């Protein structure tokens, strides 16, 4: 398993492009917020997480794939990721943030993703 880069993944770049097109201003990686969210729109009190399906255990086929090697190492680690995501979302909601999670697999349908993001921001 190769290392997963934390910044500037293709899904993140696409999400940012969409926001630009829609005319929203945002900030990246607010370290002072739980989970260090990928994209933050402070004015709207909204947060967008861009999650890799495998890494964050999305319930799509990518996310449910079992690691081929070192399963004993990966499975607890992935389970912990999922748990941490949930806790971070709960903390952020408590702080009054609205949250949208964009999944890696959703970038295959950009039109749908644009819709999803624009709906979320207009809410
Ligand atoms: Zn997925």
PDB file of C-alpha atoms and ligand atoms in Angstrom:
ATOM      1  CA  UNK A   1       0.000   0.000   0.000  1.00  0.00           C
ATOM      2  CA  UNK A   2       1.527   3.272  -1.039  1.00  0.00           C
ATOM      3  CA  UNK A   3       1.315   6.278   1.192  1.00  0.00           C
ATOM      4  CA  UNK A   4      -1.694   8.458   0.804  1.00  0.00           C
ATOM      5  CA  UNK A   5      -0.974  12.122   0.360  1.00  0.00           C
ATOM      6  CA  UNK A   6      -2.872  14.299   2.743  1.00  0.00           C
ATOM      7  CA  UNK A   7      -3.120  17.324   0.480  1.00  0.00           C
ATOM      8  CA  UNK A   8      -4.164  18.128  -3.048  1.00  0.00           C
ATOM      9  CA  UNK A   9      -5.723  14.840  -4.046  1.00  0.00           C
ATOM     10  CA  UNK A  10      -7.705  14.829  -7.291  1.00  0.00           C
ATOM     11  CA  UNK A  11     -11.085  14.806  -5.511  1.00  0.00           C
ATOM     12  CA  UNK A  12     -10.031  17.778  -3.396  1.00  0.00           C
ATOM     13  CA  UNK A  13      -8.882  19.760  -6.385  1.00  0.00           C
ATOM     14  CA  UNK A  14     -12.167  19.081  -8.124  1.00  0.00           C
ATOM     15  CA  UNK A  15     -14.186  20.123  -5.091  1.00  0.00           C
ATOM     16  CA  UNK A  16     -12.212  23.371  -4.930  1.00  0.00           C
ATOM     17  CA  UNK A  17     -12.714  23.997  -8.647  1.00  0.00           C
ATOM     18  CA  UNK A  18     -16.442  23.559  -8.196  1.00  0.00           C
ATOM     19  CA  UNK A  19     -16.472  26.047  -5.324  1.00  0.00           C
ATOM     20  CA  UNK A  20     -14.547  28.560  -7.404  1.00  0.00           C
ATOM     21  CA  UNK A  21     -17.002  28.170 -10.256  1.00  0.00           C
ATOM     22  CA  UNK A  22     -19.917  28.634  -7.906  1.00  0.00           C
ATOM     23  CA  UNK A  23     -18.221  31.753  -6.612  1.00  0.00           C
ATOM     24  CA  UNK A  24     -17.613  30.709  -3.019  1.00  0.00           C
ATOM     25  CA  UNK A  25     -14.612  31.695  -0.968  1.00  0.00           C
ATOM     26  CA  UNK A  26     -13.110  29.118   1.307  1.00  0.00           C
ATOM     27  CA  UNK A  27     -10.107  28.217   3.378  1.00  0.00           C
ATOM     28  CA  UNK A  28      -8.100  25.030   3.471  1.00  0.00           C
ATOM     29  CA  UNK A  29      -7.108  22.839   6.400  1.00  0.00           C
ATOM     30  CA  UNK A  30      -8.221  24.685   9.476  1.00  0.00           C
ATOM     31  CA  UNK A  31      -6.025  22.985  12.021  1.00  0.00           C
ATOM     32  CA  UNK A  32      -7.936  24.517  14.912  1.00  0.00           C
ATOM     33  CA  UNK A  33     -11.093  22.588  14.022  1.00  0.00           C
ATOM     34  CA  UNK A  34     -11.761  18.940  14.867  1.00  0.00           C
ATOM     35  CA  UNK A  35     -10.625  16.657  12.060  1.00  0.00           C
ATOM     36  CA  UNK A  36      -8.693  19.433  10.318  1.00  0.00           C
ATOM     37  CA  UNK A  37     -11.396  19.867   7.634  1.00  0.00           C
ATOM     38  CA  UNK A  38     -10.267  19.998   3.992  1.00  0.00           C
ATOM     39  CA  UNK A  39     -12.400  22.959   2.993  1.00  0.00           C
ATOM     40  CA  UNK A  40     -13.936  25.519   5.324  1.00  0.00           C
ATOM     41  CA  UNK A  41     -16.376  28.294   4.456  1.00  0.00           C
ATOM     42  CA  UNK A  42     -16.247  30.441   7.589  1.00  0.00           C
ATOM     43  CA  UNK A  43     -18.802  32.979   6.368  1.00  0.00           C
ATOM     44  CA  UNK A  44     -21.394  30.265   5.860  1.00  0.00           C
ATOM     45  CA  UNK A  45     -20.285  28.183   8.844  1.00  0.00           C
ATOM     46  CA  UNK A  46     -19.959  25.216   6.521  1.00  0.00           C
ATOM     47  CA  UNK A  47     -17.378  22.530   6.085  1.00  0.00           C
ATOM     48  CA  UNK A  48     -16.615  20.142   3.274  1.00  0.00           C
ATOM     49  CA  UNK A  49     -14.645  16.990   3.922  1.00  0.00           C
ATOM     50  CA  UNK A  50     -13.180  15.257   0.911  1.00  0.00           C
ATOM     51  CA  UNK A  51     -12.688  11.624   1.811  1.00  0.00           C
ATOM     52  CA  UNK A  52     -10.824   8.857   0.044  1.00  0.00           C
ATOM     53  CA  UNK A  53     -13.221   5.910  -0.093  1.00  0.00           C
ATOM     54  CA  UNK A  54     -10.801   3.246   1.036  1.00  0.00           C
ATOM     55  CA  UNK A  55      -9.144   5.267   3.720  1.00  0.00           C
ATOM     56  CA  UNK A  56     -12.412   6.396   5.265  1.00  0.00           C
ATOM     57  CA  UNK A  57     -14.426   3.223   4.669  1.00  0.00           C
ATOM     58  CA  UNK A  58     -17.104   4.528   2.376  1.00  0.00           C
ATOM     59  CA  UNK A  59     -19.892   2.011   1.812  1.00  0.00           C
ATOM     60  CA  UNK A  60     -19.117   1.766  -1.904  1.00  0.00           C
ATOM     61  CA  UNK A  61     -17.095  -1.011  -3.528  1.00  0.00           C
ATOM     62  CA  UNK A  62     -13.872   1.007  -3.241  1.00  0.00           C
ATOM     63  CA  UNK A  63     -14.369   1.596   0.430  1.00  0.00           C
ATOM     64  CA  UNK A  64     -15.294  -1.943   1.330  1.00  0.00           C
ATOM     65  CA  UNK A  65     -12.296  -3.530  -0.337  1.00  0.00           C
ATOM     66  CA  UNK A  66     -10.231  -5.520   2.134  1.00  0.00           C
ATOM     67  CA  UNK A  67      -6.532  -4.817   2.307  1.00  0.00           C
ATOM     68  CA  UNK A  68      -4.541  -7.422   0.414  1.00  0.00           C
ATOM     69  CA  UNK A  69      -1.685  -7.583   2.872  1.00  0.00           C
ATOM     70  CA  UNK A  70      -1.110  -6.818   6.519  1.00  0.00           C
ATOM     71  CA  UNK A  71      -4.809  -7.116   7.221  1.00  0.00           C
ATOM     72  CA  UNK A  72      -4.182  -7.288  10.951  1.00  0.00           C
ATOM     73  CA  UNK A  73      -2.565  -3.897  10.726  1.00  0.00           C
ATOM     74  CA  UNK A  74      -4.967  -2.216   8.303  1.00  0.00           C
ATOM     75  CA  UNK A  75      -8.374  -3.335   9.483  1.00  0.00           C
ATOM     76  CA  UNK A  76      -8.165  -1.831  12.988  1.00  0.00           C
ATOM     77  CA  UNK A  77      -6.541   1.260  11.534  1.00  0.00           C
ATOM     78  CA  UNK A  78      -9.349   1.770   9.032  1.00  0.00           C
ATOM     79  CA  UNK A  79     -11.978   1.107  11.668  1.00  0.00           C
ATOM     80  CA  UNK A  80     -10.304   3.729  13.855  1.00  0.00           C
ATOM     81  CA  UNK A  81     -10.359   6.211  10.959  1.00  0.00           C
ATOM     82  CA  UNK A  82     -14.073   5.744  10.555  1.00  0.00           C
ATOM     83  CA  UNK A  83     -14.676   6.150  14.264  1.00  0.00           C
ATOM     84  CA  UNK A  84     -12.542   9.288  14.387  1.00  0.00           C
ATOM     85  CA  UNK A  85     -14.430  10.782  11.421  1.00  0.00           C
ATOM     86  CA  UNK A  86     -17.687  10.235  13.234  1.00  0.00           C
ATOM     87  CA  UNK A  87     -16.410  11.837  16.430  1.00  0.00           C
ATOM     88  CA  UNK A  88     -15.059  14.831  14.529  1.00  0.00           C
ATOM     89  CA  UNK A  89     -18.360  15.319  12.741  1.00  0.00           C
ATOM     90  CA  UNK A  90     -20.206  15.189  16.043  1.00  0.00           C
ATOM     91  CA  UNK A  91     -17.877  17.801  17.567  1.00  0.00           C
ATOM     92  CA  UNK A  92     -18.226  20.094  14.567  1.00  0.00           C
ATOM     93  CA  UNK A  93     -22.012  19.843  14.581  1.00  0.00           C
ATOM     94  CA  UNK A  94     -21.970  20.742  18.240  1.00  0.00           C
ATOM     95  CA  UNK A  95     -19.915  23.818  17.400  1.00  0.00           C
ATOM     96  CA  UNK A  96     -22.624  24.833  14.944  1.00  0.00           C
ATOM     97  CA  UNK A  97     -20.961  23.831  11.666  1.00  0.00           C
ATOM     98  CA  UNK A  98     -22.825  22.266   8.790  1.00  0.00           C
ATOM     99  CA  UNK A  99     -20.967  19.411   7.158  1.00  0.00           C
ATOM    100  CA  UNK A 100     -20.849  17.858   3.732  1.00  0.00           C
ATOM    101  CA  UNK A 101     -18.748  14.810   2.950  1.00  0.00           C
ATOM    102  CA  UNK A 102     -17.587  14.429  -0.622  1.00  0.00           C
ATOM    103  CA  UNK A 103     -16.385  10.952  -1.524  1.00  0.00           C
ATOM    104  CA  UNK A 104     -13.639  10.054  -3.940  1.00  0.00           C
ATOM    105  CA  UNK A 105     -16.024   7.881  -5.988  1.00  0.00           C
ATOM    106  CA  UNK A 106     -18.370  10.841  -6.534  1.00  0.00           C
ATOM    107  CA  UNK A 107     -15.884  12.694  -8.697  1.00  0.00           C
ATOM    108  CA  UNK A 108     -16.687  10.281 -11.505  1.00  0.00           C
ATOM    109  CA  UNK A 109     -19.972  12.115 -11.832  1.00  0.00           C
ATOM    110  CA  UNK A 110     -18.966  15.770 -11.663  1.00  0.00           C
ATOM    111  CA  UNK A 111     -22.419  17.135 -12.602  1.00  0.00           C
ATOM    112  CA  UNK A 112     -23.970  15.307  -9.696  1.00  0.00           C
ATOM    113  CA  UNK A 113     -21.243  16.545  -7.408  1.00  0.00           C
ATOM    114  CA  UNK A 114     -21.714  20.151  -8.518  1.00  0.00           C
ATOM    115  CA  UNK A 115     -25.411  19.791  -7.703  1.00  0.00           C
ATOM    116  CA  UNK A 116     -24.710  18.282  -4.347  1.00  0.00           C
ATOM    117  CA  UNK A 117     -22.240  20.982  -3.351  1.00  0.00           C
ATOM    118  CA  UNK A 118     -24.367  23.853  -4.591  1.00  0.00           C
ATOM    119  CA  UNK A 119     -27.442  22.491  -2.777  1.00  0.00           C
ATOM    120  CA  UNK A 120     -25.439  22.157   0.414  1.00  0.00           C
ATOM    121  CA  UNK A 121     -24.168  25.714   0.214  1.00  0.00           C
ATOM    122  CA  UNK A 122     -27.558  27.209  -0.556  1.00  0.00           C
ATOM    123  CA  UNK A 123     -29.222  25.457   2.339  1.00  0.00           C
TER     124      UNK A 123
HETATM  125 ZN1  LIG B   1     -16.937   5.675  -2.367  1.00  0.00          ZN
END
